[in-house]
């Protein structure tokens, strides 16, 4: 394999290989190698930074658009890292011919979402490429936040901890897919795209061990990363996975596993068992956490392995995403 | 005009209109509206931030490649703002099918240039889009630097100040153009692409009033911006403009004005007349400033107007770049 394939952008195994074999090889340093969603800056311990480019297709979908997504994605990476998002930069790559009305709608969404999340857009950049050299608009946002005393990192995860998700899974993936394929469901699926920082402010307690937003690669890939980094096993229960009925039927119809679908407004939260009830109650008191629920536990042994106990009582391994599931989901 | 045109990305008049009519309209705040190369963060006065996306075509050119450019561009924006660049983020948008060998060359250049500039790549992101949806690779870098006590801002510019450029102009523009059009010159023109922070550390004195790197839109557009922001006039002398002979003949042959060509390793520096000699000597002692020279002066009245005294002794107005000169120059 000597060329970039779509799966290199999946967030799954090939993405990880590219990071290890290329980026860490040439650029590796203690900060980059943490491979966390956001990084604390050396010498500036009070600052956290995260960067993300957005290439979602289509640009507009039920529940959001690329502008809203570009703010949420970066805000959420900072927030799940325990930081308070404060500032974002906004860099646009535009294709010649993009209707300015569409651009304006997108920028309005950036503005509204920034207000909702309480972040300020502090600088920007615009490049334009010839027709055919990009697909309408790509957006990069880089976020800067204040570091808090919230200790959330994979190495704090221990056997016995509980795995909580702040709401239904797979909504964003199905919303994009149905838009793209022109699928119609009785109840249309909206993307869950939302800034999570205020929800996290609501439920955070010192017993929260680690948080992640399961975007590309979904819950399965994110939990595999955490299990590997923490050196623990995880056991999920299929019957506990919160799914909208329309997402469930879409997955059945299309043969998709919701554990691999992207979420853009959900956090996976690993908590000490003694605070799980309190954290859940607080989550459920916030509009973005109403459907928060336990989905599994952290186990001794089986280091790095994520298992799913199915409806039938059997167990199967839930690996990291292989290949490309849905390109350009974010 | 209801669609994005290439000229919206030129750095010239249409870019400015887009910023005013769309970005400042919806996202405007005191920080964004400064329209400076880098912004000082509110509440974090010690931090400066700058973001830039790079879409240069071709990816590889004499004197550099998109990876080197992506580090230099952001480092330079911070450095001319008076900050000490410390950290950069690196976000890649890759087209399916990009040879991994090319990607590796680009990442190696990122690494080498980061070492040269003394900055650390602290986080990254990779997205992949389908073949045909991007042109091989686009890179965003966002830079974070420490703010110094260097007071460099347009409002410090006064009549009588001298205008210095740290070296020959138009090299990058001609290097890209000759690569793109397959032009051969007797002495090939290399892009001047270089990180300027250490050069600036060498020559900076309190009498330095303002610095800018004249990239897209060239020296003419950058000086127009400064003249407008400072409410002063400027007078350049054509005979003082430092040009490589091959750039000069390329401009004559192709009918290009070097004042509008992009530079990626030059700073425009406005200084108080009493320190001009000292600043020039210091610049010339650094490899990147050997050809530093005065090119003009700041004048009373004629607010916002940049004039050029030609070889023949006449004067003409040098306006901001109109339309698109050379798309995808950076």
mmCIF file of N, CA, C and O in Angstrom, chain A residues 231-313:
data_model
loop_
_atom_site.group_PDB
_atom_site.id
_atom_site.type_symbol
_atom_site.label_atom_id
_atom_site.label_comp_id
_atom_site.label_asym_id
_atom_site.label_seq_id
_atom_site.Cartn_x
_atom_site.Cartn_y
_atom_site.Cartn_z
ATOM 1 N N UNK A 231 -4.780 -0.083 29.391
ATOM 2 C CA UNK A 231 -4.404 -1.467 29.674
ATOM 3 C C UNK A 231 -5.466 -2.232 30.432
ATOM 4 O O UNK A 231 -5.176 -2.999 31.343
ATOM 5 N N UNK A 232 -6.710 -2.026 30.041
ATOM 6 C CA UNK A 232 -7.831 -2.726 30.700
ATOM 7 C C UNK A 232 -8.716 -3.364 29.639
ATOM 8 O O UNK A 232 -8.576 -3.097 28.440
ATOM 9 N N UNK A 233 -9.627 -4.216 30.073
ATOM 10 C CA UNK A 233 -10.662 -4.735 29.193
ATOM 11 C C UNK A 233 -11.946 -3.963 29.422
ATOM 12 O O UNK A 233 -12.080 -3.230 30.404
ATOM 13 N N UNK A 234 -12.878 -4.088 28.475
ATOM 14 C CA UNK A 234 -14.185 -3.444 28.650
ATOM 15 C C UNK A 234 -15.261 -4.408 28.200
ATOM 16 O O UNK A 234 -15.067 -5.162 27.237
ATOM 17 N N UNK A 235 -16.379 -4.394 28.895
ATOM 18 C CA UNK A 235 -17.513 -5.238 28.515
ATOM 19 C C UNK A 235 -18.750 -4.359 28.331
ATOM 20 O O UNK A 235 -19.196 -3.695 29.274
ATOM 21 N N UNK A 236 -19.262 -4.333 27.109
ATOM 22 C CA UNK A 236 -20.484 -3.579 26.817
ATOM 23 C C UNK A 236 -21.660 -4.553 26.782
ATOM 24 O O UNK A 236 -21.492 -5.727 26.469
ATOM 25 N N UNK A 237 -22.854 -4.052 27.080
ATOM 26 C CA UNK A 237 -24.055 -4.884 26.932
ATOM 27 C C UNK A 237 -24.911 -4.323 25.810
ATOM 28 O O UNK A 237 -25.330 -3.165 25.866
ATOM 29 N N UNK A 238 -25.165 -5.162 24.832
ATOM 30 C CA UNK A 238 -25.936 -4.711 23.669
ATOM 31 C C UNK A 238 -27.292 -4.145 24.089
ATOM 32 O O UNK A 238 -27.753 -3.146 23.547
ATOM 33 N N UNK A 239 -27.927 -4.781 25.092
ATOM 34 C CA UNK A 239 -29.270 -4.345 25.500
ATOM 35 C C UNK A 239 -29.246 -2.959 26.144
ATOM 36 O O UNK A 239 -30.279 -2.309 26.244
ATOM 37 N N UNK A 240 -28.071 -2.506 26.554
ATOM 38 C CA UNK A 240 -27.993 -1.182 27.195
ATOM 39 C C UNK A 240 -27.720 -0.056 26.195
ATOM 40 O O UNK A 240 -27.842 1.115 26.541
ATOM 41 N N UNK A 241 -27.340 -0.406 24.959
ATOM 42 C CA UNK A 241 -26.957 0.647 24.004
ATOM 43 C C UNK A 241 -28.171 1.488 23.632
ATOM 44 O O UNK A 241 -29.164 0.963 23.115
ATOM 45 N N UNK A 242 -28.120 2.792 23.874
ATOM 46 C CA UNK A 242 -29.279 3.632 23.567
ATOM 47 C C UNK A 242 -29.346 3.971 22.080
ATOM 48 O O UNK A 242 -28.426 4.591 21.529
ATOM 49 N N UNK A 243 -30.410 3.551 21.446
ATOM 50 C CA UNK A 243 -30.575 3.781 20.002
ATOM 51 C C UNK A 243 -31.944 4.364 19.729
ATOM 52 O O UNK A 243 -32.955 3.856 20.237
ATOM 53 N N UNK A 244 -31.998 5.400 18.919
ATOM 54 C CA UNK A 244 -33.290 5.872 18.429
ATOM 55 C C UNK A 244 -33.889 4.760 17.565
ATOM 56 O O UNK A 244 -33.149 4.105 16.803
ATOM 57 N N UNK A 245 -35.194 4.541 17.631
ATOM 58 C CA UNK A 245 -35.807 3.484 16.806
ATOM 59 C C UNK A 245 -35.457 3.636 15.321
ATOM 60 O O UNK A 245 -35.167 2.649 14.639
ATOM 61 N N UNK A 246 -35.428 4.878 14.849
ATOM 62 C CA UNK A 246 -35.145 5.056 13.416
ATOM 63 C C UNK A 246 -33.682 4.759 13.095
ATOM 64 O O UNK A 246 -33.365 4.293 12.000
ATOM 65 N N UNK A 247 -32.781 4.994 14.040
ATOM 66 C CA UNK A 247 -31.380 4.635 13.824
ATOM 67 C C UNK A 247 -31.246 3.117 13.825
ATOM 68 O O UNK A 247 -30.551 2.526 12.994
ATOM 69 N N UNK A 248 -31.974 2.492 14.747
ATOM 70 C CA UNK A 248 -31.929 1.032 14.831
ATOM 71 C C UNK A 248 -32.424 0.399 13.528
ATOM 72 O O UNK A 248 -31.771 -0.497 12.975
ATOM 73 N N UNK A 249 -33.539 0.903 13.020
ATOM 74 C CA UNK A 249 -34.054 0.264 11.804
ATOM 75 C C UNK A 249 -33.172 0.598 10.599
ATOM 76 O O UNK A 249 -32.975 -0.248 9.718
ATOM 77 N N UNK A 250 -32.607 1.811 10.588
ATOM 78 C CA UNK A 250 -31.685 2.144 9.486
ATOM 79 C C UNK A 250 -30.478 1.216 9.515
ATOM 80 O O UNK A 250 -30.031 0.729 8.469
ATOM 81 N N UNK A 251 -29.956 0.949 10.698
ATOM 82 C CA UNK A 251 -28.791 0.068 10.808
ATOM 83 C C UNK A 251 -29.146 -1.346 10.339
ATOM 84 O O UNK A 251 -28.352 -1.989 9.637
ATOM 85 N N UNK A 252 -30.328 -1.817 10.717
ATOM 86 C CA UNK A 252 -30.738 -3.159 10.281
ATOM 87 C C UNK A 252 -30.874 -3.218 8.768
ATOM 88 O O UNK A 252 -30.368 -4.122 8.107
ATOM 89 N N UNK A 253 -31.534 -2.202 8.239
ATOM 90 C CA UNK A 253 -31.784 -2.157 6.803
ATOM 91 C C UNK A 253 -30.479 -2.102 6.014
ATOM 92 O O UNK A 253 -30.329 -2.758 4.984
ATOM 93 N N UNK A 254 -29.540 -1.318 6.502
ATOM 94 C CA UNK A 254 -28.311 -1.066 5.744
ATOM 95 C C UNK A 254 -27.161 -1.961 6.187
ATOM 96 O O UNK A 254 -26.065 -1.888 5.622
ATOM 97 N N UNK A 255 -27.408 -2.797 7.188
ATOM 98 C CA UNK A 255 -26.329 -3.677 7.658
ATOM 99 C C UNK A 255 -25.201 -2.926 8.335
ATOM 100 O O UNK A 255 -24.027 -3.274 8.182
ATOM 101 N N UNK A 256 -25.542 -1.868 9.071
ATOM 102 C CA UNK A 256 -24.507 -1.088 9.761
ATOM 103 C C UNK A 256 -24.526 -1.404 11.247
ATOM 104 O O UNK A 256 -25.573 -1.671 11.825
ATOM 105 N N UNK A 257 -23.370 -1.343 11.858
ATOM 106 C CA UNK A 257 -23.270 -1.546 13.305
ATOM 107 C C UNK A 257 -23.201 -0.174 13.961
ATOM 108 O O UNK A 257 -22.264 0.590 13.717
ATOM 109 N N UNK A 258 -24.193 0.169 14.791
ATOM 110 C CA UNK A 258 -24.226 1.527 15.369
ATOM 111 C C UNK A 258 -22.996 1.845 16.219
ATOM 112 O O UNK A 258 -22.682 3.014 16.433
ATOM 113 N N UNK A 259 -22.295 0.797 16.685
ATOM 114 C CA UNK A 259 -21.089 1.041 17.489
ATOM 115 C C UNK A 259 -19.986 1.706 16.668
ATOM 116 O O UNK A 259 -19.024 2.219 17.228
ATOM 117 N N UNK A 260 -20.104 1.647 15.347
ATOM 118 C CA UNK A 260 -19.064 2.237 14.496
ATOM 119 C C UNK A 260 -19.520 3.543 13.842
ATOM 120 O O UNK A 260 -18.793 4.126 13.047
ATOM 121 N N UNK A 261 -20.734 3.954 14.139
ATOM 122 C CA UNK A 261 -21.242 5.190 13.524
ATOM 123 C C UNK A 261 -20.768 6.407 14.315
ATOM 124 O O UNK A 261 -20.656 6.372 15.541
ATOM 125 N N UNK A 262 -20.534 7.496 13.595
ATOM 126 C CA UNK A 262 -20.028 8.713 14.226
ATOM 127 C C UNK A 262 -21.113 9.412 15.033
ATOM 128 O O UNK A 262 -22.291 9.423 14.656
ATOM 129 N N UNK A 263 -20.678 10.002 16.130
ATOM 130 C CA UNK A 263 -21.518 10.861 16.963
ATOM 131 C C UNK A 263 -20.830 12.214 17.038
ATOM 132 O O UNK A 263 -19.605 12.279 17.103
ATOM 133 N N UNK A 264 -21.606 13.287 17.040
ATOM 134 C CA UNK A 264 -20.988 14.617 17.105
ATOM 135 C C UNK A 264 -21.507 15.451 18.264
ATOM 136 O O UNK A 264 -21.188 16.628 18.371
ATOM 137 N N UNK A 265 -22.288 14.787 19.162
ATOM 138 C CA UNK A 265 -22.788 15.519 20.322
ATOM 139 C C UNK A 265 -22.932 14.595 21.516
ATOM 140 O O UNK A 265 -23.829 14.768 22.342
ATOM 141 N N UNK A 266 -22.037 13.622 21.587
ATOM 142 C CA UNK A 266 -22.100 12.648 22.672
ATOM 143 C C UNK A 266 -20.717 12.497 23.289
ATOM 144 O O UNK A 266 -19.706 12.565 22.590
ATOM 145 N N UNK A 267 -20.715 12.249 24.597
ATOM 146 C CA UNK A 267 -19.456 11.941 25.270
ATOM 147 C C UNK A 267 -19.548 10.556 25.889
ATOM 148 O O UNK A 267 -20.583 10.173 26.426
ATOM 149 N N UNK A 268 -18.451 9.806 25.760
ATOM 150 C CA UNK A 268 -18.262 8.580 26.531
ATOM 151 C C UNK A 268 -17.565 9.004 27.809
ATOM 152 O O UNK A 268 -16.551 9.707 27.764
ATOM 153 N N UNK A 269 -18.111 8.580 28.932
ATOM 154 C CA UNK A 269 -17.587 9.038 30.214
ATOM 155 C C UNK A 269 -17.327 7.810 31.086
ATOM 156 O O UNK A 269 -18.228 7.004 31.300
ATOM 157 N N UNK A 270 -16.092 7.656 31.541
ATOM 158 C CA UNK A 270 -15.748 6.524 32.391
ATOM 159 C C UNK A 270 -15.671 7.043 33.817
ATOM 160 O O UNK A 270 -14.922 8.008 34.082
ATOM 161 N N UNK A 271 -16.462 6.444 34.711
ATOM 162 C CA UNK A 271 -16.563 6.985 36.076
ATOM 163 C C UNK A 271 -16.331 5.888 37.104
ATOM 164 O O UNK A 271 -16.582 4.708 36.846
ATOM 165 N N UNK A 272 -15.871 6.306 38.264
ATOM 166 C CA UNK A 272 -15.776 5.395 39.402
ATOM 167 C C UNK A 272 -17.199 4.953 39.764
ATOM 168 O O UNK A 272 -18.135 5.766 39.691
ATOM 169 N N UNK A 273 -17.387 3.674 40.144
ATOM 170 C CA UNK A 273 -18.744 3.166 40.354
ATOM 171 C C UNK A 273 -19.511 3.954 41.420
ATOM 172 O O UNK A 273 -20.722 4.145 41.287
ATOM 173 N N UNK A 274 -18.797 4.468 42.429
ATOM 174 C CA UNK A 274 -19.519 5.147 43.520
ATOM 175 C C UNK A 274 -20.120 6.485 43.098
ATOM 176 O O UNK A 274 -20.996 7.004 43.796
ATOM 177 N N UNK A 275 -19.685 7.058 41.988
ATOM 178 C CA UNK A 275 -20.291 8.331 41.562
ATOM 179 C C UNK A 275 -21.180 8.169 40.332
ATOM 180 O O UNK A 275 -21.753 9.142 39.839
ATOM 181 N N UNK A 276 -21.308 6.944 39.837
ATOM 182 C CA UNK A 276 -22.026 6.743 38.566
ATOM 183 C C UNK A 276 -23.455 7.271 38.628
ATOM 184 O O UNK A 276 -23.918 7.969 37.714
ATOM 185 N N UNK A 277 -24.166 6.960 39.710
ATOM 186 C CA UNK A 277 -25.564 7.410 39.804
ATOM 187 C C UNK A 277 -25.656 8.931 39.805
ATOM 188 O O UNK A 277 -26.487 9.514 39.110
ATOM 189 N N UNK A 278 -24.779 9.558 40.582
ATOM 190 C CA UNK A 278 -24.815 11.021 40.678
ATOM 191 C C UNK A 278 -24.501 11.665 39.316
ATOM 192 O O UNK A 278 -25.176 12.607 38.888
ATOM 193 N N UNK A 279 -23.486 11.146 38.639
ATOM 194 C CA UNK A 279 -23.114 11.690 37.338
ATOM 195 C C UNK A 279 -24.277 11.534 36.351
ATOM 196 O O UNK A 279 -24.645 12.466 35.618
ATOM 197 N N UNK A 280 -24.904 10.356 36.366
ATOM 198 C CA UNK A 280 -26.026 10.106 35.452
ATOM 199 C C UNK A 280 -27.187 11.066 35.717
ATOM 200 O O UNK A 280 -27.766 11.624 34.779
ATOM 201 N N UNK A 281 -27.506 11.266 36.981
ATOM 202 C CA UNK A 281 -28.609 12.173 37.321
ATOM 203 C C UNK A 281 -28.316 13.579 36.829
ATOM 204 O O UNK A 281 -29.190 14.255 36.278
ATOM 205 N N UNK A 282 -27.076 14.018 37.026
ATOM 206 C CA UNK A 282 -26.717 15.362 36.574
ATOM 207 C C UNK A 282 -26.767 15.472 35.058
ATOM 208 O O UNK A 282 -27.243 16.465 34.502
ATOM 209 N N UNK A 283 -26.255 14.454 34.383
ATOM 210 C CA UNK A 283 -26.340 14.449 32.913
ATOM 211 C C UNK A 283 -27.791 14.577 32.468
ATOM 212 O O UNK A 283 -28.121 15.379 31.594
ATOM 213 N N UNK A 284 -28.645 13.771 33.086
ATOM 214 C CA UNK A 284 -30.040 13.710 32.622
ATOM 215 C C UNK A 284 -30.803 15.004 32.903
ATOM 216 O O UNK A 284 -31.849 15.249 32.307
ATOM 217 N N UNK A 285 -30.243 15.845 33.763
ATOM 218 C CA UNK A 285 -30.890 17.126 34.055
ATOM 219 C C UNK A 285 -30.574 18.166 32.984
ATOM 220 O O UNK A 285 -31.136 19.258 32.983
ATOM 221 N N UNK A 286 -29.649 17.858 32.065
ATOM 222 C CA UNK A 286 -29.266 18.800 31.008
ATOM 223 C C UNK A 286 -29.899 18.333 29.691
ATOM 224 O O UNK A 286 -29.941 17.137 29.418
ATOM 225 N N UNK A 287 -30.392 19.287 28.884
ATOM 226 C CA UNK A 287 -31.066 18.874 27.630
ATOM 227 C C UNK A 287 -30.208 17.955 26.754
ATOM 228 O O UNK A 287 -30.750 17.063 26.092
ATOM 229 N N UNK A 288 -28.915 18.123 26.764
ATOM 230 C CA UNK A 288 -28.077 17.294 25.888
ATOM 231 C C UNK A 288 -27.736 15.943 26.511
ATOM 232 O O UNK A 288 -27.086 15.120 25.869
ATOM 233 N N UNK A 289 -28.168 15.717 27.766
ATOM 234 C CA UNK A 289 -27.830 14.452 28.416
ATOM 235 C C UNK A 289 -29.045 13.656 28.860
ATOM 236 O O UNK A 289 -28.918 12.707 29.635
ATOM 237 N N UNK A 290 -30.234 14.029 28.351
ATOM 238 C CA UNK A 290 -31.479 13.388 28.808
ATOM 239 C C UNK A 290 -31.463 11.874 28.671
ATOM 240 O O UNK A 290 -32.038 11.162 29.493
ATOM 241 N N UNK A 291 -30.821 11.385 27.621
ATOM 242 C CA UNK A 291 -30.813 9.936 27.403
ATOM 243 C C UNK A 291 -29.515 9.277 27.864
ATOM 244 O O UNK A 291 -29.174 8.180 27.416
ATOM 245 N N UNK A 292 -28.794 9.943 28.744
ATOM 246 C CA UNK A 292 -27.543 9.375 29.257
ATOM 247 C C UNK A 292 -27.822 8.046 29.938
ATOM 248 O O UNK A 292 -28.840 7.888 30.622
ATOM 249 N N UNK A 293 -26.920 7.111 29.773
ATOM 250 C CA UNK A 293 -27.137 5.779 30.349
ATOM 251 C C UNK A 293 -25.822 5.017 30.441
ATOM 252 O O UNK A 293 -24.874 5.304 29.724
ATOM 253 N N UNK A 294 -25.784 4.051 31.357
ATOM 254 C CA UNK A 294 -24.654 3.131 31.445
ATOM 255 C C UNK A 294 -24.687 2.213 30.226
ATOM 256 O O UNK A 294 -25.766 1.738 29.832
ATOM 257 N N UNK A 295 -23.524 1.894 29.707
ATOM 258 C CA UNK A 295 -23.511 0.891 28.614
ATOM 259 C C UNK A 295 -22.550 -0.264 28.896
ATOM 260 O O UNK A 295 -22.536 -1.234 28.163
ATOM 261 N N UNK A 296 -21.753 -0.177 29.965
ATOM 262 C CA UNK A 296 -20.849 -1.295 30.228
ATOM 263 C C UNK A 296 -19.912 -0.998 31.381
ATOM 264 O O UNK A 296 -20.047 0.022 32.063
ATOM 265 N N UNK A 297 -18.987 -1.910 31.586
ATOM 266 C CA UNK A 297 -18.031 -1.748 32.690
ATOM 267 C C UNK A 297 -16.601 -2.039 32.221
ATOM 268 O O UNK A 297 -16.378 -2.684 31.195
ATOM 269 N N UNK A 298 -15.676 -1.550 33.010
ATOM 270 C CA UNK A 298 -14.253 -1.812 32.775
ATOM 271 C C UNK A 298 -13.886 -3.077 33.548
ATOM 272 O O UNK A 298 -14.329 -3.266 34.684
ATOM 273 N N UNK A 299 -13.093 -3.962 32.894
ATOM 274 C CA UNK A 299 -12.778 -5.256 33.484
ATOM 275 C C UNK A 299 -11.284 -5.448 33.668
ATOM 276 O O UNK A 299 -10.476 -4.894 32.924
ATOM 277 N N UNK A 300 -10.977 -6.324 34.584
ATOM 278 C CA UNK A 300 -9.596 -6.738 34.806
ATOM 279 C C UNK A 300 -9.154 -7.593 33.616
ATOM 280 O O UNK A 300 -9.973 -8.247 32.968
ATOM 281 N N UNK A 301 -7.878 -7.641 33.361
ATOM 282 C CA UNK A 301 -7.342 -8.561 32.357
ATOM 283 C C UNK A 301 -7.818 -8.224 30.950
ATOM 284 O O UNK A 301 -8.408 -7.163 30.715
ATOM 285 N N UNK A 302 -7.564 -9.106 29.995
ATOM 286 C CA UNK A 302 -7.959 -8.875 28.592
ATOM 287 C C UNK A 302 -7.585 -7.465 28.159
ATOM 288 O O UNK A 302 -8.390 -6.736 27.560
ATOM 289 N N UNK A 303 -6.385 -7.071 28.462
ATOM 290 C CA UNK A 303 -5.925 -5.712 28.235
ATOM 291 C C UNK A 303 -6.152 -5.264 26.790
ATOM 292 O O UNK A 303 -5.732 -5.922 25.847
ATOM 293 N N UNK A 304 -6.846 -4.176 26.641
ATOM 294 C CA UNK A 304 -7.065 -3.615 25.317
ATOM 295 C C UNK A 304 -8.252 -4.202 24.575
ATOM 296 O O UNK A 304 -8.579 -3.760 23.485
ATOM 297 N N UNK A 305 -8.910 -5.186 25.187
ATOM 298 C CA UNK A 305 -9.990 -5.878 24.488
ATOM 299 C C UNK A 305 -11.351 -5.306 24.893
ATOM 300 O O UNK A 305 -11.654 -5.157 26.072
ATOM 301 N N UNK A 306 -12.173 -5.006 23.877
ATOM 302 C CA UNK A 306 -13.536 -4.554 24.142
ATOM 303 C C UNK A 306 -14.487 -5.666 23.708
ATOM 304 O O UNK A 306 -14.447 -6.108 22.555
ATOM 305 N N UNK A 307 -15.314 -6.129 24.632
ATOM 306 C CA UNK A 307 -16.264 -7.216 24.338
ATOM 307 C C UNK A 307 -17.681 -6.687 24.404
ATOM 308 O O UNK A 307 -17.974 -5.750 25.152
ATOM 309 N N UNK A 308 -18.548 -7.322 23.626
ATOM 310 C CA UNK A 308 -19.974 -6.977 23.672
ATOM 311 C C UNK A 308 -20.758 -8.214 24.054
ATOM 312 O O UNK A 308 -20.634 -9.268 23.408
ATOM 313 N N UNK A 309 -21.551 -8.108 25.123
ATOM 314 C CA UNK A 309 -22.479 -9.185 25.460
ATOM 315 C C UNK A 309 -23.750 -8.945 24.656
ATOM 316 O O UNK A 309 -24.397 -7.909 24.807
ATOM 317 N N UNK A 310 -24.069 -9.878 23.752
ATOM 318 C CA UNK A 310 -25.184 -9.645 22.833
ATOM 319 C C UNK A 310 -26.525 -9.945 23.504
ATOM 320 O O UNK A 310 -26.576 -10.465 24.608
ATOM 321 N N UNK A 311 -27.571 -9.597 22.784
ATOM 322 C CA UNK A 311 -28.928 -9.873 23.271
ATOM 323 C C UNK A 311 -29.082 -11.340 23.640
ATOM 324 O O UNK A 311 -29.801 -11.702 24.555
ATOM 325 N N UNK A 312 -28.395 -12.202 22.898
ATOM 326 C CA UNK A 312 -28.550 -13.643 23.108
ATOM 327 C C UNK A 312 -27.672 -14.156 24.238
ATOM 328 O O UNK A 312 -27.705 -15.332 24.573
ATOM 329 N N UNK A 313 -26.862 -13.284 24.832
ATOM 330 C CA UNK A 313 -26.034 -13.704 25.967
ATOM 331 C C UNK A 313 -24.622 -14.099 25.578
ATOM 332 O O UNK A 313 -23.774 -14.295 26.438
#
